[in-house]
Short mmCIF file of C-alpha atoms in Angstrom, two decimals:
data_model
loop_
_atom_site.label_atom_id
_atom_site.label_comp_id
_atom_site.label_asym_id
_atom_site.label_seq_id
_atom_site.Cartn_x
_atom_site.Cartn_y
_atom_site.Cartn_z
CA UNK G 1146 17.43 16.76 -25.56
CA UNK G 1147 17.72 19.40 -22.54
CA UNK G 1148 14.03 19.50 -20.12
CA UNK G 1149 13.41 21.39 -17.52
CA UNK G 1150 15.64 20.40 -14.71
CA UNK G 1151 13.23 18.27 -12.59
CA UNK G 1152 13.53 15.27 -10.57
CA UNK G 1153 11.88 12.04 -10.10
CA UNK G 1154 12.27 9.83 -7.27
CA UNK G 1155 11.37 6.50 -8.52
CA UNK G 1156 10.61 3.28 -6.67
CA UNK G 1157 12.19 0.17 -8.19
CA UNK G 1158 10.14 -3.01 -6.19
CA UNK G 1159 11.57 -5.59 -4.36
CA UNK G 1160 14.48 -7.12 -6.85
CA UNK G 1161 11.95 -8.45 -9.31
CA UNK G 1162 12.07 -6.37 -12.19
CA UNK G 1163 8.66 -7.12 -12.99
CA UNK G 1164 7.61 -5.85 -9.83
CA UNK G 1165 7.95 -1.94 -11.18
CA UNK G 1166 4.59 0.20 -11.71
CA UNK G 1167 3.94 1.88 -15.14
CA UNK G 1168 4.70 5.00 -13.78
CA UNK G 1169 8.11 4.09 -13.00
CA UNK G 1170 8.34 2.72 -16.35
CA UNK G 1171 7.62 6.11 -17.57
CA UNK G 1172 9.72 8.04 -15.91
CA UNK G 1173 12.78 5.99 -16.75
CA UNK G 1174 11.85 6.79 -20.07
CA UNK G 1175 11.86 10.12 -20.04
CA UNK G 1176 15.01 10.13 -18.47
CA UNK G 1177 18.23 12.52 -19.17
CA UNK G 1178 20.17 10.55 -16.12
CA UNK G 1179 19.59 7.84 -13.91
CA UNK G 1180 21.42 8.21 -10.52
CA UNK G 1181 20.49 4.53 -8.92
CA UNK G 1182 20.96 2.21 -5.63
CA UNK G 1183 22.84 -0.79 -5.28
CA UNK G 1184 19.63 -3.23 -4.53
CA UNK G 1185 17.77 -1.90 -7.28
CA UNK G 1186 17.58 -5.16 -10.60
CA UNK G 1187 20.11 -3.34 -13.20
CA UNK G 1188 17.33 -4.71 -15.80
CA UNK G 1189 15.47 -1.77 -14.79
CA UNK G 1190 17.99 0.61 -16.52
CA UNK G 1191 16.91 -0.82 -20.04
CA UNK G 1192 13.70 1.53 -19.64
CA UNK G 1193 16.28 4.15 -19.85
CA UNK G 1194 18.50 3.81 -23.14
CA UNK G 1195 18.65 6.98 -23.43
CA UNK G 1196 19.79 8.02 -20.36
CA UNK G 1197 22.83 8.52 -18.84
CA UNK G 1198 23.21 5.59 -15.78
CA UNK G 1199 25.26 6.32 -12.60
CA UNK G 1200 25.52 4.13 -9.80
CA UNK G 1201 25.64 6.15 -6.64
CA UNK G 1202 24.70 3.32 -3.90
CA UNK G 1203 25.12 2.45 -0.30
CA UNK G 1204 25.94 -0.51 1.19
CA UNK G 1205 26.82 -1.77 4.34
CA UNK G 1206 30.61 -0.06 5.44
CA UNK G 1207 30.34 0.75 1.71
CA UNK G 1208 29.60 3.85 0.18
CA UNK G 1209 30.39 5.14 -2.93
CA UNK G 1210 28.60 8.34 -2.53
CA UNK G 1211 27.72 10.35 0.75
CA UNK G 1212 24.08 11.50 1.01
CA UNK G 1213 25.31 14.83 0.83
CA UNK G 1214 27.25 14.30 -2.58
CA UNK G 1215 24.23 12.53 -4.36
CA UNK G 1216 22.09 15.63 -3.06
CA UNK G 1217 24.19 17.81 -5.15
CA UNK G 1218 24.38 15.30 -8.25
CA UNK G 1219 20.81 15.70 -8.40
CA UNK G 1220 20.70 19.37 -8.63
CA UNK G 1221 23.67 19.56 -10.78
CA UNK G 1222 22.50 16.87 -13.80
CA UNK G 1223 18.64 18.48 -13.81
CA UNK G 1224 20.42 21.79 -14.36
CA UNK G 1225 22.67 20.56 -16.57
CA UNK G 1226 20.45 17.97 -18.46
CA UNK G 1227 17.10 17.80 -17.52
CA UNK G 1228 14.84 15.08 -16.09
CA UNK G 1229 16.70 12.94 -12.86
CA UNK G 1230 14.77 10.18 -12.03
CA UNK G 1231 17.04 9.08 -8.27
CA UNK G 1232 15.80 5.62 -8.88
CA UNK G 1233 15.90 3.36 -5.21
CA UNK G 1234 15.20 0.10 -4.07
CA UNK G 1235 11.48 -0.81 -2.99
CA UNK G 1236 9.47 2.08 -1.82
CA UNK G 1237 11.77 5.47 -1.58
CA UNK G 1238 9.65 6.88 1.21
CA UNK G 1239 10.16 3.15 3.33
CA UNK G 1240 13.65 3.99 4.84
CA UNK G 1241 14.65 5.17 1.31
CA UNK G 1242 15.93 8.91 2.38
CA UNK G 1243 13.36 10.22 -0.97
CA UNK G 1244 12.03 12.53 1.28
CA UNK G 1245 15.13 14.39 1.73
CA UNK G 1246 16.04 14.39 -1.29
CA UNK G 1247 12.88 16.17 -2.75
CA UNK G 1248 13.13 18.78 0.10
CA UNK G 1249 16.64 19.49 -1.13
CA UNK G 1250 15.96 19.70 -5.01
CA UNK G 1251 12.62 21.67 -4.04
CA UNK G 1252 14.92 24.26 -2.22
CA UNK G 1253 16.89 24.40 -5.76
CA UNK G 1254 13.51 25.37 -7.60
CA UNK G 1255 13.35 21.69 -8.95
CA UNK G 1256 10.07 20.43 -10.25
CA UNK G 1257 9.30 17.74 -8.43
CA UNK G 1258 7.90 13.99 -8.88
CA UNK G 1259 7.70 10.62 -6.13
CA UNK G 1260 6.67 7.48 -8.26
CA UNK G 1261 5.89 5.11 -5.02
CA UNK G 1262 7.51 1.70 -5.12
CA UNK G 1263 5.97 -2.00 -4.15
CA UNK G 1264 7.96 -1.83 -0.87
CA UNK G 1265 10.19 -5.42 0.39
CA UNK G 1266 8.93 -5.23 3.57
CA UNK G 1267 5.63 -6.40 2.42
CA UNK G 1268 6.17 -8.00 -0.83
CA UNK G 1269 9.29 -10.29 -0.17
CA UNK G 1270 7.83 -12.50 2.70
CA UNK G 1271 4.53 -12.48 0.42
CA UNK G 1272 6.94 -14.08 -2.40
CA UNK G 1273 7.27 -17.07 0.44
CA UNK G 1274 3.61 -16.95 1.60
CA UNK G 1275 3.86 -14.70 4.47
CA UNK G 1276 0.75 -12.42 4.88
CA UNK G 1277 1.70 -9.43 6.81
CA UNK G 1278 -1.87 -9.64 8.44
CA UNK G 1279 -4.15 -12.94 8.71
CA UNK G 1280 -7.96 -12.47 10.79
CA UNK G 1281 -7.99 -14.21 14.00
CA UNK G 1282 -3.82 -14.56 13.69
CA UNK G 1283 -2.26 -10.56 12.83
CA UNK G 1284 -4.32 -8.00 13.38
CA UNK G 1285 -1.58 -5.62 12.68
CA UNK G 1286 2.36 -5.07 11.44
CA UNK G 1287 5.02 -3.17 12.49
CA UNK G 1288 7.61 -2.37 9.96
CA UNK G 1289 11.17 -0.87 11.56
CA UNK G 1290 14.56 -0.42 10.89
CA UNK G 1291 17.12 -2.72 12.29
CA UNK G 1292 19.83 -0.24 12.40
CA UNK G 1293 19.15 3.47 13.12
CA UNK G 1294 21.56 6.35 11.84
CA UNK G 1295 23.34 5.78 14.78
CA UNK G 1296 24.30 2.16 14.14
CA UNK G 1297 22.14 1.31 17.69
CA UNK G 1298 19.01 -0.99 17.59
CA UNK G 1299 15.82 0.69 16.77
CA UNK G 1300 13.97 1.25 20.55
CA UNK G 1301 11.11 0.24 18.79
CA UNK G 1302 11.73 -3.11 18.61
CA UNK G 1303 11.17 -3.01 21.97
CA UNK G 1304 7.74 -1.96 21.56
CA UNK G 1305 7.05 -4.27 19.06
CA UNK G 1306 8.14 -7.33 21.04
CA UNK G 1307 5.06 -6.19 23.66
CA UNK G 1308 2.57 -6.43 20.93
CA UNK G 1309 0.47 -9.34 19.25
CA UNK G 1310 1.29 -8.03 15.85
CA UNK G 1311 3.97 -8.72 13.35
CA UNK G 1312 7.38 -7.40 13.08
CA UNK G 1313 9.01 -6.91 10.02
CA UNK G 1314 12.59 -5.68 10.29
CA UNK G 1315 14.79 -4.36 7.53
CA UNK G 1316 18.40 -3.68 7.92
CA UNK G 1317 18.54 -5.85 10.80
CA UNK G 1318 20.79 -8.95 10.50
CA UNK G 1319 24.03 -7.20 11.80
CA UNK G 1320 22.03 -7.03 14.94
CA UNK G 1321 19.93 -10.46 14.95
CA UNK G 1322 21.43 -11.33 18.06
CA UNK G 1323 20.22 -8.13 19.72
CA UNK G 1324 16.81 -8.90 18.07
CA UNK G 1325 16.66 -12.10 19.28
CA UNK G 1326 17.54 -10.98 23.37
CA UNK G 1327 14.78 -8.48 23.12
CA UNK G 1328 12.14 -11.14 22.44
CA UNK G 1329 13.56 -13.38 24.93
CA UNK G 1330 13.14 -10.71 27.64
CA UNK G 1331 9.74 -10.59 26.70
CA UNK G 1332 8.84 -14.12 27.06
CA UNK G 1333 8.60 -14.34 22.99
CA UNK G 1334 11.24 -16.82 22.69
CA UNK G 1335 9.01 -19.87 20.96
CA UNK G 1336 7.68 -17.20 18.16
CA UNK G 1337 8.37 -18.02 14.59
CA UNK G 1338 10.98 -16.23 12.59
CA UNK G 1339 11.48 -16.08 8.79
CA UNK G 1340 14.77 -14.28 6.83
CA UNK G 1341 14.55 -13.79 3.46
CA UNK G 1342 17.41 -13.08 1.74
CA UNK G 1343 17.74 -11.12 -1.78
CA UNK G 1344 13.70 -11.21 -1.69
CA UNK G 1345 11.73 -11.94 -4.92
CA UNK G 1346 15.10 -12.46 -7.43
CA UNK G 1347 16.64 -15.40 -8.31
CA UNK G 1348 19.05 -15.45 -5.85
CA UNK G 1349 16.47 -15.54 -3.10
CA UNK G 1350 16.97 -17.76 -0.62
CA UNK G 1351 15.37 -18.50 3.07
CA UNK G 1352 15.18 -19.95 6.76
CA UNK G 1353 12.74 -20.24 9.54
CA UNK G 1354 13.22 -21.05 13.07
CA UNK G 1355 12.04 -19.17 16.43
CA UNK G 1356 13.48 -16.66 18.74
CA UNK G 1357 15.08 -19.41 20.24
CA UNK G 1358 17.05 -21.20 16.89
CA UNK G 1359 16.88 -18.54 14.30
CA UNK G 1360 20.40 -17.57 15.07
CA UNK G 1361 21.79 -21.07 14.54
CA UNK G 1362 19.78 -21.71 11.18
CA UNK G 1363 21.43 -18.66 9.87
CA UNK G 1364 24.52 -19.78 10.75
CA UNK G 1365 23.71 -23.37 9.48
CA UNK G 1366 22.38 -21.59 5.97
CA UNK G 1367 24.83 -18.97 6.11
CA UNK G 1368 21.94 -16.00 5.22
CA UNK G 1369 23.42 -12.64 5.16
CA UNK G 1370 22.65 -9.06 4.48
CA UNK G 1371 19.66 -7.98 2.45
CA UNK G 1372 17.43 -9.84 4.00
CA UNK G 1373 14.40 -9.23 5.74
CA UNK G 1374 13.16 -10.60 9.19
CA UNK G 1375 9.65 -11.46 9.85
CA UNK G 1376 8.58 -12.56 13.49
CA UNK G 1377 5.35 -13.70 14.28
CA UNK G 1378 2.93 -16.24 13.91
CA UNK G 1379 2.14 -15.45 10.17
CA UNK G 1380 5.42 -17.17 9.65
CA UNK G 1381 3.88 -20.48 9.89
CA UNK G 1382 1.93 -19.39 6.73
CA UNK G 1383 5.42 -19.79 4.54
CA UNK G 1384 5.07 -21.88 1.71
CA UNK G 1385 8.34 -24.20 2.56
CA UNK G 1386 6.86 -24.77 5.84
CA UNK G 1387 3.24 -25.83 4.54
CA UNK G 1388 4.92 -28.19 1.65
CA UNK G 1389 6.76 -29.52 5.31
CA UNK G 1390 3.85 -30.25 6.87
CA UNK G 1391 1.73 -31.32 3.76
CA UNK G 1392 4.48 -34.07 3.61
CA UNK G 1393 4.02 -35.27 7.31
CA UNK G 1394 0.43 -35.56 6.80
CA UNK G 1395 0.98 -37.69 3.86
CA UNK G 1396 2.91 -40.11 5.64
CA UNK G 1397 1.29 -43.28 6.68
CA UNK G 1398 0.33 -43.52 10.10
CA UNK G 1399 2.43 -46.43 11.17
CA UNK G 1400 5.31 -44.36 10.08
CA UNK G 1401 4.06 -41.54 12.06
CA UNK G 1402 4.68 -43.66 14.62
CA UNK G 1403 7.77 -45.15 14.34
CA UNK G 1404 9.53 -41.95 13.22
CA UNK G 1405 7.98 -40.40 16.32
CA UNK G 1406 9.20 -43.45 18.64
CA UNK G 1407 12.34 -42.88 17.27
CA UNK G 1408 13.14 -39.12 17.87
#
């Protein structure tokens, strides 16, 4: 049934599909097309039945759609059919383009909607037992882009190295190396690093190192792109690391000693 043409830009979580807000839920209901990412969990789109579903995502040297072209799919389908909901990977305001894509379908007389998303950069490492921010550890994060629109490093990683806080980096293991120089020059190079890889799904897997080995464990574990990195001394927090040192404490002291003696 035809609505006013309107858009939503909806938030999707993480990866786990039960990591979605009501609202979200809501919207996909009321839906007379879904236009949707590539990271988003495709169980999402059963809150939609009704809908039309298109798949308009980017991906690394992959897209199907220019930002440009989806702009215009938006504005054509709410004219056409009604209610868009442009549903997008974690939060659409984190690095998610939303933004621009409300300004465009408010300049086409579109009403308007942004459903906020739980965003990864946040709720993946917390899936591992990162906190973000611990007293008397982090007293702040910095959240950045790995890869600007110009395919360079973000300068503020830069910054970031300088600081105390943690870094959270999305986007960034096609530059990891670059990542990992910048700390270095900063005399970070014994820091711990996490990467989490397809955060909070079932095809999530891990690694932790420092500046100084994180390159070689994801070699050695063969992590790839999504993944998130997390540097800083919250890392140490991770529940595979705790369950690692919760087993050398259980080991009898003698033991201690003799594996120690033997390294």
């Amino acid at each position: 049934m035809y609505n006013q043409p309107k858009l939503s830009v909806v938030g999707a979580g993480p990866g786990d599909p039960e990591l979605i807000t009501i609202k979200a839920v809501r919207a996909l209901e009321s839906a007379n097309v879904v236009l949707y990412d590539a990271l988003i969990n495709r169980e999402l789109l059963e809150y939609a039945p009704q809908a039309e579903h298109i798949f308009v995502g980017k991906r690394k040297d992959r897209h199907r759609y220019s930002q440009d072209e989806i702009n215009e799919l938006i504005v054509k389908y709410a004219l056409e059919r009604g209610h868009v909901v442009r549903l997008k990977g974690g939060d659409p305001f984190i690095f998610g383009r939303g933004s621009e894509e409300i300004n465009y379908a408010r300049k086409h007389r579109l009403e308007t909607e942004v459903v906020s998303g739980i965003t990864s950069s946040i709720a993946v490492p917390a899936n591992v037992g990162i906190p973000l921010t611990q007293r008397g550890t982090s007293e702040s994060f910095w959240v950045i882009t790995g890869t600007t629109s110009s395919k360079k490093l973000s300068e503020d990683v830069k910054l970031a190295a300088q600081s105390t806080a943690t870094v959270a980096i999305l986007m960034g293991m096609g530059k990891l190396e670059e990542i990992v120089e910048v700390f270095k020059s900063f005399g970070k190079k014994d820091i711990p690093v996490g990467i989490i890889q397809n955060g909070t799904t079932v095809n999530e897997r891990s690694g932790f190192g420092t500046i100084d080995t994180i390159v070689d464990v994801v070699s050695d574990k063969k992590l790839t792109s999504p993944a998130i990195i997390v540097i800083g001394e919250v890392v140490k927090e991770a529940n595979a690391l705790q369950e690692v040192f919760q087993n050398v404490q259980n080991i009898p002291q003698q033991s201690k000693l003799i594996n120690a003696g033997a390294a």
